[in-house]
Tab-separated table of C-alpha atoms in Angstrom:
chain	number	residue	atom	x	y	z
A	13	MET	CA	-47.603	-15.432	-39.357
A	14	ASN	CA	-44.366	-17.819	-40.699
A	15	LEU	CA	-42.939	-19.863	-37.662
A	16	ASN	CA	-40.616	-22.322	-40.168
A	17	HIS	CA	-37.124	-22.051	-38.833
A	18	GLN	CA	-34.612	-20.706	-41.542
A	19	LEU	CA	-30.864	-20.937	-43.178
A	20	VAL	CA	-30.196	-17.000	-44.165
A	21	GLN	CA	-27.342	-15.945	-44.733
A	22	LYS	CA	-25.989	-12.334	-43.890
A	23	GLN	CA	-22.423	-10.327	-44.074
A	24	THR	CA	-21.993	-8.294	-41.090
A	25	GLN	CA	-18.658	-7.230	-39.736
A	26	LYS	CA	-17.452	-6.590	-36.321
A	27	LEU	CA	-14.142	-6.313	-34.844
A	28	VAL	CA	-11.890	-9.768	-34.026
A	29	MET	CA	-9.442	-9.813	-31.507
A	30	THR	CA	-6.368	-12.031	-32.714
A	31	GLN	CA	-4.838	-14.460	-29.645
A	32	ASP	CA	-2.064	-12.087	-31.028
A	33	LEU	CA	-3.149	-8.654	-30.650
A	34	ARG	CA	-5.280	-9.906	-26.957
A	35	GLN	CA	-1.402	-11.211	-25.785
A	36	SER	CA	0.131	-7.693	-26.603
A	37	ILE	CA	-2.734	-6.460	-24.515
A	38	GLU	CA	-1.769	-8.843	-21.591
A	39	LEU	CA	1.576	-7.574	-21.513
A	40	LEU	CA	1.154	-3.443	-21.570
A	41	PRO	CA	0.014	-2.825	-18.019
A	42	LEU	CA	3.193	-5.196	-16.274
A	43	SER	CA	5.002	-3.582	-14.185
A	44	THR	CA	9.068	-4.530	-14.914
A	45	LEU	CA	10.038	-6.771	-12.649
A	46	GLU	CA	6.039	-8.817	-13.511
A	47	LEU	CA	7.382	-8.242	-16.976
A	48	ALA	CA	10.816	-10.286	-15.534
A	49	ASP	CA	9.218	-13.080	-14.485
A	50	ARG	CA	6.280	-13.600	-17.548
A	51	ILE	CA	9.701	-13.462	-19.449
A	52	SER	CA	11.517	-16.057	-17.364
A	53	ALA	CA	8.515	-18.522	-17.271
A	54	GLU	CA	8.348	-18.755	-20.912
A	55	LEU	CA	12.438	-18.976	-21.373
A	56	VAL	CA	12.099	-22.765	-19.106
A	57	GLU	CA	8.726	-23.681	-21.456
A	58	ASN	CA	9.932	-22.473	-25.112
A	59	PRO	CA	13.427	-24.196	-26.502
A	60	MET	CA	12.593	-21.539	-29.256
A	61	LEU	CA	13.577	-18.697	-26.810
A	62	GLU	CA	17.386	-17.769	-25.486
A	63	GLU	CA	19.015	-15.174	-24.461
A	64	GLU	CA	21.174	-13.316	-26.148
A	65	PRO	CA	24.417	-13.841	-24.529
A	66	GLY	CA	25.939	-10.991	-23.261
A	67	SER	CA	22.627	-9.822	-21.285
A	68	GLU	CA	22.781	-8.154	-17.951
A	69	ARG	CA	20.457	-10.230	-16.972
A	70	SER	CA	22.063	-11.191	-13.136
A	71	LYS	CA	22.558	-7.001	-12.560
A	72	SER	CA	19.447	-6.534	-9.973
A	73	PRO	CA	17.275	-3.931	-9.894
A	74	GLU	CA	18.105	-1.373	-7.723
A	75	LEU	CA	14.042	-1.655	-4.699
A	76	TYR	CA	12.580	1.322	-2.933
A	77	SER	CA	10.376	0.406	-0.419
A	78	VAL	CA	6.887	1.279	-1.310
A	79	ASP	CA	5.926	2.641	2.122
A	80	ASP	CA	9.128	5.073	1.778
A	81	LEU	CA	7.960	6.573	-1.586
A	82	LYS	CA	4.574	6.541	-0.309
A	83	ARG	CA	5.542	8.631	2.480
A	84	LYS	CA	2.797	6.709	3.976
A	85	GLU	CA	2.743	8.284	8.449
A	86	LYS	CA	2.362	5.314	11.348
A	87	ASN	CA	-1.194	4.049	11.918
A	88	ASP	CA	-0.895	6.064	15.139
A	89	PHE	CA	-4.693	7.923	15.200
A	90	LEU	CA	-3.322	9.764	19.107
A	91	LYS	CA	0.372	10.700	16.952
A	92	ASN	CA	-0.377	12.168	13.036
A	93	SER	CA	-2.963	14.810	13.161
A	94	ASP	CA	-4.170	13.613	9.374
A	95	GLN	CA	-5.838	10.409	11.352
A	96	GLY	CA	-8.862	9.632	13.366
A	97	TRP	CA	-8.644	7.499	16.356
A	98	GLN	CA	-11.531	5.436	14.722
A	99	ASP	CA	-8.971	4.434	11.821
A	100	SER	CA	-5.793	3.500	12.817
A	101	PHE	CA	-6.706	2.416	16.979
A	102	SER	CA	-10.136	0.824	15.920
A	103	LEU	CA	-11.387	-2.697	16.980
A	104	ASP	CA	-12.559	-4.095	13.458
A	105	LYS	CA	-9.574	-3.555	11.712
A	106	PRO	CA	-5.896	-4.483	12.653
A	107	GLN	CA	-3.491	-2.562	10.504
A	108	TYR	CA	-2.352	-0.451	13.855
A	109	ARG	CA	0.852	-0.421	14.655
A	110	GLY	CA	2.898	0.559	16.938
A	111	THR	CA	3.702	4.363	18.728
A	112	ASP	CA	6.973	5.779	19.278
A	113	ALA	CA	8.705	3.550	21.495
A	114	SER	CA	8.038	0.838	19.906
A	115	ASP	CA	8.681	1.813	16.901
A	116	ARG	CA	12.599	2.438	18.129
A	117	ASN	CA	11.957	-0.316	19.493
A	118	GLN	CA	10.821	-2.671	16.025
A	119	LYS	CA	13.817	-1.076	14.312
A	120	TYR	CA	16.660	-1.658	17.650
A	121	ILE	CA	15.230	-5.440	17.403
A	122	GLU	CA	15.593	-5.380	13.650
A	123	SER	CA	19.352	-4.898	13.263
A	124	SER	CA	19.978	-6.364	15.899
A	125	PRO	CA	22.537	-9.398	14.521
A	126	ASN	CA	20.734	-11.960	16.683
A	127	ALA	CA	17.476	-10.602	16.267
A	128	GLN	CA	15.255	-13.378	19.051
A	129	SER	CA	12.131	-14.165	17.654
A	130	LEU	CA	8.988	-14.070	20.111
A	131	SER	CA	8.848	-17.365	20.337
A	132	ASP	CA	12.765	-18.323	21.993
A	133	HIS	CA	12.145	-14.875	23.757
A	134	LEU	CA	8.531	-15.940	25.330
A	135	LEU	CA	9.673	-19.913	26.009
A	136	TRP	CA	12.285	-17.733	27.564
A	137	GLN	CA	10.272	-16.278	30.637
A	138	LEU	CA	8.923	-19.516	30.724
A	139	ARG	CA	11.018	-21.426	31.722
A	140	ILE	CA	12.368	-19.573	34.606
A	141	SER	CA	7.915	-18.848	35.602
A	142	SER	CA	6.503	-20.561	38.293
A	143	LEU	CA	4.672	-23.158	35.186
A	144	LYS	CA	6.095	-27.221	35.499
A	145	GLY	CA	5.442	-30.102	33.799
A	146	LYS	CA	1.936	-30.327	31.931
A	147	GLU	CA	1.148	-26.599	32.673
A	148	MET	CA	4.107	-26.059	30.232
A	149	GLU	CA	3.312	-28.876	28.227
A	150	ILE	CA	-0.053	-25.965	27.432
A	151	ALA	CA	1.611	-22.954	27.016
A	152	GLU	CA	4.048	-24.073	24.791
A	153	ILE	CA	0.931	-25.201	22.117
A	154	LEU	CA	-0.508	-21.649	23.394
A	155	ILE	CA	2.883	-20.174	22.355
A	156	SER	CA	2.449	-21.850	18.979
A	157	MET	CA	-0.813	-20.481	18.123
A	158	LEU	CA	0.076	-16.433	18.016
A	159	ASP	CA	-0.864	-14.808	14.978
A	160	ASP	CA	1.412	-11.663	13.889
A	161	ARG	CA	-0.797	-8.939	16.567
A	162	GLY	CA	-0.133	-11.380	19.523
A	163	PHE	CA	-3.829	-12.606	19.834
A	164	ILE	CA	-5.177	-16.263	20.560
A	165	SER	CA	-8.476	-15.636	18.491
A	166	GLN	CA	-10.290	-18.638	20.329
A	167	THR	CA	-11.936	-18.500	23.727
A	168	GLN	CA	-10.871	-20.465	26.360
A	169	ALA	CA	-13.415	-22.628	26.294
A	170	GLU	CA	-12.635	-23.527	23.089
A	171	LEU	CA	-8.874	-24.037	23.639
A	172	ALA	CA	-10.047	-26.256	26.473
A	173	ALA	CA	-11.548	-28.437	24.227
A	174	GLU	CA	-8.946	-29.285	21.257
A	175	ILE	CA	-5.810	-28.857	23.902
A	176	GLY	CA	-8.238	-31.301	26.635
A	177	VAL	CA	-6.693	-30.016	29.514
A	178	SER	CA	-9.868	-27.821	31.378
A	179	ALA	CA	-10.558	-24.166	31.642
A	180	LYS	CA	-8.921	-23.429	34.218
A	181	THR	CA	-6.175	-25.076	33.684
A	182	ILE	CA	-5.702	-22.693	30.296
A	183	LYS	CA	-7.409	-19.795	32.245
A	184	LYS	CA	-4.193	-20.093	34.334
A	185	VAL	CA	-1.205	-20.855	31.794
A	186	LEU	CA	-2.614	-16.988	29.293
A	187	GLU	CA	-2.563	-15.632	31.858
A	188	GLN	CA	0.537	-16.401	33.088
A	189	ILE	CA	1.179	-15.611	29.384
A	190	HIS	CA	-0.172	-12.443	29.606
A	191	GLN	CA	3.164	-11.195	32.324
A	192	LEU	CA	5.613	-11.912	29.686
A	193	ASP	CA	6.863	-9.500	28.243
A	194	PRO	CA	5.733	-8.340	25.180
A	195	LEU	CA	2.612	-7.017	28.682
A	196	GLY	CA	-0.969	-9.038	27.007
A	197	ILE	CA	0.266	-11.371	24.683
A	198	GLY	CA	-1.950	-13.959	24.047
A	199	ALA	CA	-5.226	-11.503	24.537
A	200	GLY	CA	-8.323	-12.567	22.787
A	201	SER	CA	-8.141	-8.905	21.141
A	202	ILE	CA	-7.191	-5.298	21.161
A	203	GLN	CA	-9.512	-4.097	24.007
A	204	GLU	CA	-8.572	-7.442	25.867
A	205	THR	CA	-4.652	-6.332	25.816
A	206	LEU	CA	-4.510	-2.494	26.995
A	207	TYR	CA	-6.405	-3.992	28.740
A	208	ILE	CA	-4.245	-6.530	30.623
A	209	GLN	CA	-1.145	-3.688	30.400
A	210	ALA	CA	-3.366	-1.371	32.451
A	211	LYS	CA	-4.049	-3.695	34.953
A	212	ILE	CA	-0.308	-4.612	35.423
A	213	LEU	CA	0.782	-1.047	34.390
A	214	LYS	CA	-1.543	0.668	36.228
A	215	PRO	CA	-3.276	-1.463	38.683
A	216	GLU	CA	-3.941	1.505	41.464
A	217	ASP	CA	-6.439	3.405	38.322
A	218	LYS	CA	-9.260	1.895	38.352
A	219	ASN	CA	-11.503	5.223	35.671
A	220	LEU	CA	-8.267	3.638	33.074
A	221	HIS	CA	-9.549	0.102	33.567
A	222	ASP	CA	-13.384	0.952	33.805
A	223	LEU	CA	-12.504	3.622	29.893
A	224	ILE	CA	-10.764	0.509	28.431
A	225	GLN	CA	-13.219	-2.047	29.290
A	226	ASN	CA	-16.559	0.209	28.638
A	227	TYR	CA	-15.986	2.976	26.272
A	228	LEU	CA	-13.169	2.353	23.507
A	229	LYS	CA	-15.608	2.204	21.301
A	230	ASP	CA	-16.424	5.931	22.169
A	231	LEU	CA	-12.537	6.034	22.647
A	232	GLU	CA	-12.766	5.641	18.823
A	233	LYS	CA	-15.018	8.366	18.541
A	234	LEU	CA	-13.026	10.950	19.923
A	235	ASP	CA	-16.482	10.890	22.095
A	236	TYR	CA	-14.858	12.478	25.137
A	237	LYS	CA	-18.315	14.866	26.404
A	238	GLY	CA	-19.682	11.948	25.944
A	239	ILE	CA	-17.862	9.313	27.367
A	240	SER	CA	-16.824	11.887	30.727
A	241	LYS	CA	-21.286	12.032	31.060
A	242	LYS	CA	-21.732	8.431	31.306
A	243	MET	CA	-18.418	7.598	33.725
A	244	GLY	CA	-19.309	10.994	35.744
A	245	LEU	CA	-15.743	12.634	35.033
A	246	PRO	CA	-14.696	16.165	34.011
A	247	VAL	CA	-13.501	16.424	30.238
A	248	GLU	CA	-9.691	16.258	31.608
A	249	SER	CA	-9.616	13.379	33.175
A	250	ILE	CA	-10.882	11.250	29.874
A	251	GLU	CA	-7.675	13.373	27.868
A	252	ALA	CA	-5.912	12.443	29.858
A	253	MET	CA	-6.442	8.977	30.066
A	254	ALA	CA	-6.384	8.475	26.235
A	255	ALA	CA	-2.532	9.847	26.673
A	256	GLU	CA	-2.246	7.875	28.803
A	257	ILE	CA	-3.303	4.583	26.684
A	258	LYS	CA	-1.651	5.904	24.240
A	259	LYS	CA	1.230	4.373	25.680
A	260	LEU	CA	0.252	1.162	25.417
A	261	GLU	CA	1.083	-1.684	22.667
A	262	PRO	CA	-1.952	-3.081	20.716
A	263	PHE	CA	-0.649	-5.161	18.735
A	264	PRO	CA	2.275	-6.515	21.542
A	265	ALA	CA	4.014	-8.976	18.338
A	266	THR	CA	4.920	-5.960	16.718
A	267	LEU	CA	7.683	-5.230	18.747
A	268	TYR	CA	8.845	-9.018	17.165
A	269	THR	CA	7.108	-10.100	13.924
A	270	PRO	CA	8.334	-6.663	12.067
A	271	GLN	CA	5.273	-5.570	9.034
A	272	LYS	CA	8.505	-6.772	6.295
A	273	PRO	CA	8.158	-3.856	3.465
A	274	ASP	CA	7.286	-4.329	0.072
A	275	TYR	CA	10.093	-3.244	-2.775
A	276	ILE	CA	8.911	-2.234	-6.253
A	277	VAL	CA	11.695	-0.804	-8.998
A	278	PRO	CA	11.043	2.522	-11.005
A	279	ASP	CA	10.015	1.645	-14.487
A	280	VAL	CA	11.004	4.989	-16.299
A	281	ILE	CA	13.601	7.342	-14.879
A	282	ILE	CA	13.211	10.335	-15.687
A	283	ARG	CA	16.137	13.435	-15.351
A	284	GLU	CA	17.630	16.754	-16.809
A	285	ILE	CA	20.420	17.560	-18.440
A	286	GLU	CA	21.341	21.605	-19.330
A	287	GLY	CA	17.854	22.014	-19.423
A	288	GLU	CA	16.406	18.414	-21.778
A	289	PHE	CA	14.875	16.042	-20.349
A	290	SER	CA	16.483	12.569	-21.199
A	291	ILE	CA	14.167	9.361	-20.238
A	292	LEU	CA	15.323	6.326	-19.176
A	293	LEU	CA	13.236	3.169	-19.395
A	294	ASN	CA	14.780	0.776	-16.536
A	295	ASP	CA	15.042	-2.132	-18.309
A	296	GLU	CA	18.111	-3.065	-19.857
A	297	TRP	CA	18.429	-6.120	-16.559
A	298	LEU	CA	15.885	-8.079	-17.883
A	299	PRO	CA	17.066	-10.614	-19.789
A	300	LYS	CA	17.992	-10.009	-24.207
A	301	LEU	CA	15.891	-12.706	-26.583
A	302	LYS	CA	16.308	-14.612	-29.755
A	303	ILE	CA	15.346	-16.917	-31.517
A	304	ASN	CA	16.796	-20.674	-30.925
A	305	LYS	CA	18.479	-20.767	-35.187
A	306	GLU	CA	19.680	-24.284	-34.922
A	307	TYR	CA	15.695	-25.598	-33.637
A	308	LYS	CA	14.594	-22.620	-36.546
A	309	GLY	CA	16.892	-24.402	-38.566
A	310	MET	CA	15.466	-27.969	-38.553
A	311	LEU	CA	11.991	-26.285	-39.070
A	312	LYS	CA	13.073	-24.576	-42.190
A	313	LYS	CA	14.486	-27.939	-43.365
A	314	GLY	CA	11.811	-30.168	-42.419
A	315	ALA	CA	13.637	-34.101	-43.188
A	316	GLY	CA	12.864	-36.240	-41.083
A	317	ALA	CA	10.719	-34.638	-38.735
A	318	LYS	CA	6.933	-35.974	-37.604
A	319	ASP	CA	4.204	-33.667	-38.791
A	320	SER	CA	3.389	-33.600	-34.979
A	321	ASP	CA	6.989	-32.380	-34.135
A	322	LYS	CA	6.983	-29.992	-36.724
A	323	GLU	CA	3.365	-28.427	-35.721
A	324	TYR	CA	4.945	-28.286	-32.005
A	325	ILE	CA	8.297	-26.267	-33.398
A	326	SER	CA	5.787	-24.338	-35.288
A	327	ALA	CA	3.834	-22.401	-32.550
A	328	LYS	CA	6.231	-22.226	-30.322
A	329	LEU	CA	8.229	-20.295	-32.850
A	330	ASN	CA	5.229	-17.711	-33.545
A	331	SER	CA	5.365	-17.895	-29.493
A	332	ALA	CA	9.006	-17.256	-29.178
A	333	GLU	CA	8.711	-13.891	-32.193
A	334	TRP	CA	5.403	-12.889	-30.324
A	335	LEU	CA	6.720	-12.056	-27.632
A	336	ILE	CA	9.927	-10.351	-28.878
A	337	ARG	CA	7.600	-8.444	-30.774
A	338	SER	CA	4.973	-6.841	-27.749
A	339	VAL	CA	7.785	-6.912	-25.061
A	340	ASN	CA	9.524	-3.551	-27.868
A	341	GLN	CA	6.311	-2.742	-28.594
A	342	ARG	CA	5.481	-2.275	-24.749
A	343	ARG	CA	8.915	-0.581	-24.997
A	344	GLN	CA	7.922	1.067	-26.910
A	345	THR	CA	4.900	2.259	-25.883
A	346	LEU	CA	5.847	3.623	-22.746
A	347	TYR	CA	8.596	5.572	-24.085
A	348	ARG	CA	5.635	7.232	-26.122
A	349	VAL	CA	3.663	7.626	-23.393
A	350	VAL	CA	6.246	9.130	-20.978
A	351	SER	CA	7.452	11.493	-23.335
A	352	ALA	CA	3.758	12.941	-23.893
A	353	ILE	CA	3.496	12.533	-20.482
A	354	ILE	CA	6.697	15.160	-20.221
A	355	GLU	CA	5.782	17.350	-22.666
A	356	LEU	CA	2.188	18.906	-21.107
A	357	GLN	CA	4.397	18.236	-17.103
A	358	THR	CA	7.477	19.774	-18.157
A	359	GLU	CA	6.989	22.546	-14.955
A	360	PHE	CA	5.996	19.988	-12.783
A	361	PHE	CA	9.025	18.611	-13.519
A	362	ARG	CA	11.338	21.465	-13.224
A	363	LYS	CA	8.823	23.616	-10.709
A	364	GLY	CA	7.310	20.602	-8.296
A	365	VAL	CA	3.526	19.121	-7.119
A	366	ARG	CA	2.352	23.270	-7.139
A	367	PHE	CA	2.214	23.362	-11.414
A	368	LEU	CA	0.830	19.846	-11.658
A	369	LYS	CA	-1.332	20.472	-14.891
A	370	PRO	CA	-4.608	18.768	-14.646
A	371	LEU	CA	-4.541	16.233	-17.865
A	372	THR	CA	-6.440	13.063	-18.697
A	373	LEU	CA	-6.079	9.270	-20.079
A	374	LYS	CA	-8.053	10.693	-23.724
A	375	ASP	CA	-5.327	13.865	-23.725
A	376	ILE	CA	-2.911	11.566	-24.173
A	377	ALA	CA	-4.352	9.268	-26.716
A	378	GLU	CA	-5.195	12.416	-28.879
A	379	ARG	CA	-1.753	13.917	-29.110
A	380	LEU	CA	-0.558	10.298	-29.904
A	381	ASP	CA	-3.072	9.016	-32.454
A	382	LEU	CA	-3.717	5.865	-29.473
A	383	HIS	CA	-6.772	4.159	-27.629
A	384	GLU	CA	-7.646	5.197	-24.155
A	385	SER	CA	-7.373	2.031	-23.090
A	386	THR	CA	-3.788	0.937	-24.796
A	387	VAL	CA	-2.878	4.533	-22.949
A	388	SER	CA	-4.690	3.657	-19.305
A	389	ARG	CA	-2.964	-0.191	-19.785
A	390	ILE	CA	0.849	1.072	-20.372
A	391	THR	CA	0.447	3.193	-16.959
A	392	SER	CA	-0.846	0.392	-15.075
A	393	ASN	CA	1.321	-0.710	-12.224
A	394	LYS	CA	4.997	1.381	-13.116
A	395	TYR	CA	6.653	3.773	-10.643
A	396	VAL	CA	9.028	7.314	-12.525
A	397	GLN	CA	11.581	8.282	-10.957
A	398	THR	CA	11.650	11.955	-11.343
A	399	SER	CA	14.007	15.227	-9.051
A	400	TRP	CA	10.527	15.191	-6.489
A	401	GLY	CA	10.811	11.431	-5.406
A	402	ILE	CA	9.440	9.011	-6.958
A	403	LEU	CA	6.021	8.622	-8.231
A	404	GLU	CA	3.313	6.250	-10.041
A	405	LEU	CA	2.498	6.463	-13.682
A	406	LYS	CA	-1.155	7.550	-13.000
A	407	TRP	CA	-1.003	10.019	-10.064
A	408	PHE	CA	-0.216	12.571	-13.442
A	409	PHE	CA	-3.547	11.840	-14.241
A	410	SER	CA	-5.818	14.276	-13.186
A	411	SER	CA	-9.329	16.763	-12.591
A	412	GLY	CA	-9.093	20.275	-12.823
A	413	LEU	CA	-10.373	22.925	-10.963
A	414	LYS	CA	-11.402	26.460	-12.344
A	415	SER	CA	-8.502	28.715	-11.340
A	416	LYS	CA	-7.667	32.574	-12.857
A	417	SER	CA	-4.476	32.007	-11.342
A	418	SER	CA	-3.401	29.882	-13.280
A	419	GLU	CA	-2.209	28.392	-16.700
A	420	GLY	CA	-5.353	27.631	-18.965
A	421	GLY	CA	-8.080	28.729	-16.813
A	422	MET	CA	-7.273	25.271	-14.662
A	423	GLU	CA	-5.931	23.916	-11.459
A	424	SER	CA	-5.112	20.346	-11.204
A	425	SER	CA	-6.925	18.280	-8.319
A	426	LYS	CA	-3.598	17.718	-6.945
A	427	THR	CA	-2.294	20.475	-6.164
A	428	ILE	CA	-5.776	21.516	-4.999
A	429	HIS	CA	-4.377	18.020	-2.205
A	430	ASP	CA	-1.405	19.484	-1.726
A	431	ILE	CA	-2.410	22.983	-0.354
A	432	ILE	CA	-4.695	21.713	1.576
A	433	ARG	CA	-1.783	19.546	3.543
A	434	ASN	CA	0.425	22.738	3.394
A	435	LEU	CA	-2.851	24.874	4.997
A	436	VAL	CA	-3.605	21.968	7.564
A	437	LYS	CA	0.042	21.648	8.447
A	438	GLU	CA	0.337	25.247	9.314
A	439	GLU	CA	-2.197	25.959	10.917
A	440	ASP	CA	-2.717	27.092	14.476
A	441	PRO	CA	-3.036	23.998	16.799
A	442	GLU	CA	-5.548	26.055	19.104
A	443	ASN	CA	-7.436	26.486	16.318
A	444	PRO	CA	-7.361	24.740	13.262
A	445	LEU	CA	-8.936	25.372	9.925
A	446	SER	CA	-12.648	24.666	9.496
A	447	ASP	CA	-13.593	23.488	5.419
A	448	GLN	CA	-15.305	26.657	4.725
A	449	ASP	CA	-11.206	28.233	5.909
A	450	ILE	CA	-10.109	26.258	3.629
A	451	VAL	CA	-11.458	27.346	1.182
A	452	GLU	CA	-11.977	31.022	1.698
A	453	LYS	CA	-8.307	30.090	1.622
A	454	ILE	CA	-7.726	28.153	-1.458
A	455	GLU	CA	-10.076	31.092	-3.060
A	456	SER	CA	-8.125	33.596	-1.818
A	457	LYS	CA	-5.224	32.259	-4.670
A	458	GLY	CA	-7.841	31.906	-7.446
A	459	ILE	CA	-9.439	28.640	-7.535
A	460	GLU	CA	-12.973	28.136	-7.262
A	461	ILE	CA	-14.595	25.188	-4.729
A	462	ALA	CA	-17.281	24.387	-3.049
A	463	ARG	CA	-16.543	23.263	1.045
A	464	ARG	CA	-17.953	19.605	0.165
A	465	THR	CA	-15.058	20.022	-2.298
A	466	VAL	CA	-12.128	20.759	0.367
A	467	ALA	CA	-14.470	17.718	2.847
A	468	LYS	CA	-14.920	15.534	0.520
A	469	TYR	CA	-10.432	15.634	-0.568
A	470	ARG	CA	-10.073	16.457	3.016
A	471	LYS	CA	-11.296	12.449	3.061
A	472	ILE	CA	-9.185	11.642	0.909
A	473	LEU	CA	-5.506	12.542	2.301
A	474	LYS	CA	-6.736	10.496	5.895
A	475	ILE	CA	-6.792	14.638	7.546
A	476	LEU	CA	-9.383	14.488	10.483
A	477	PRO	CA	-11.782	17.465	10.846
A	478	SER	CA	-11.157	20.949	12.892
A	479	ASN	CA	-12.375	19.842	16.169
A	480	GLN	CA	-11.076	16.389	16.060
A	481	ARG	CA	-7.532	17.424	14.960
A	482	LYS	CA	-7.986	20.226	17.721
A	483	LYS	CA	-8.831	16.834	19.913
A	484	VAL	CA	-5.369	14.578	19.160
A	485	LYS	CA	-3.218	18.057	19.163
A	486	SER	CA	-4.340	18.306	22.715
A	487	LEU	CA	-3.066	14.360	23.558
A	488	GLU	CA	0.116	14.899	21.272
A	489	ALA	CA	0.673	17.917	23.848
A	490	ARG	CA	0.843	16.465	26.570
C-alpha cells in the first residue's frame, strides 16, 4: 500500500455563497422596524449613503400592542377556562398576572396622571409606622431589594448577613413590611405571600392557612378529592377555599409595576376595494436612500487620492449599492409572496378563519419559482393587517386534515382550532365536552380527525380537559 503524500488537482463543482448574497439573505427575515434600525446604522457608518430629500423618515408608524393583537387572556387559572392552575398559578412560573380586581386597580394606577411608584408608596406608609431609627433604615434597604413581582429572593439569614444586623431585627422589619399595602409585599415566594395575605384577611380560617401552607401543589393540579382526604374536609369546603385564594394577589407588585406591552408595526396592509385586494407595504416611513454623488465623483476622478482612500471609498460604495439593491429586492419579494398568499387564500380574506385552506411554504415557492428557504425568511417576523385582524405572515401556513365538505378535500388545522375553540366556548358548563365528544362533532361536519389530534390541538389552545373545565366553571360561579 502506498502511503506517500501526493498533490493532486481535482475539478469539482460547488455552490459558493458570495458576501453580497449572504448579506441579501440576512435582510429577508428582518421586520420593518428591524430594517429601519439596520438602515439607520448604515447611514451613520457609511459616508457613501445618504437620504433622499423629502424622505418621510420622521413620520411615525402606527403601533399595535402584541397582547391586543394576539388576544392573550390573563394568566389566571380560575378566570380562564382555557388554562389550568398548573399553567398559570404554579409556584415555579413567574408569569402569573392578577385577578379581575387587581387588573382594574392596575388600569386605574396606569391612567392616573400622578401615579405613585411602589417604593414611594411603601416608604410613605413606613414613615407613619412604628419603625424608627435603624429599623427604618433597614426597611428602606429591604424595599430597594424588591423585584418586579414584589418578592425578596434572599432568606432572612442571608439578608441579616448582607445588611449586618441580627436575623431577629430582619424578621421584625419584614413582618412590618408584609402588612403594608399591597398586603404580602416583601415575601419570598407566591406561597408565602398568599399565606401572609390569608393570615391578615382571614385570621380565623385555620383550614385556609393550612391549605396554602401544605397543599398548594395539589391545588395547582385541581386535585380537590386528594386534598379532601388529606385534610379530612368535604370537597365542597376545598372548593370554597380555592375560591377565596382566587381573590388574593400572588404578585403584589404588579399593581404598581405594570408590565409594559410590546408593540409591532404591521409590515403589510391588505384592503379589499370594490372586490379587488390591494397590497400596501407599510414602509413609506423608512428613509429613502441614494449614493452620495460627491464621494462617488472623487472615486471616479481619483486625482490626489491615496490608494488606501480609494480602497475605502470603493468598499463603502459597494456596501451602499448592495444595501439599496437588497432593500428593493426584499420589498419586491415580500410583495410577490403576499400576492400569492392572497390568491391561494382568497376565501379567508373575504369570509374569515373557517375558510382558511391548508398551505405550505413549498406551495408558495413553486408558484413563484423561489426556494422554500427564501419564502421562510421573507415571512418571518412579519405581520399583515387584514379585515380579520393583524396576523403573523407565518400564520397562513398550516397543515390539513381530510374533509368531505371542503374544496380540495382538505381542511386547515387553523380551521380545526377555531372549531374546537367555539365548541368549548358554547358547551354546557355542567356537562363539558370530552375529547371524544369533540371528535364526533367535528366528524359530523365531514372532517376526519383522531381523538389524539383533538387532545393535541386542545393543548395548543391551552384548553383544559373536560373534568378540569367543570371544576373551574364551578369555582367561577361562586
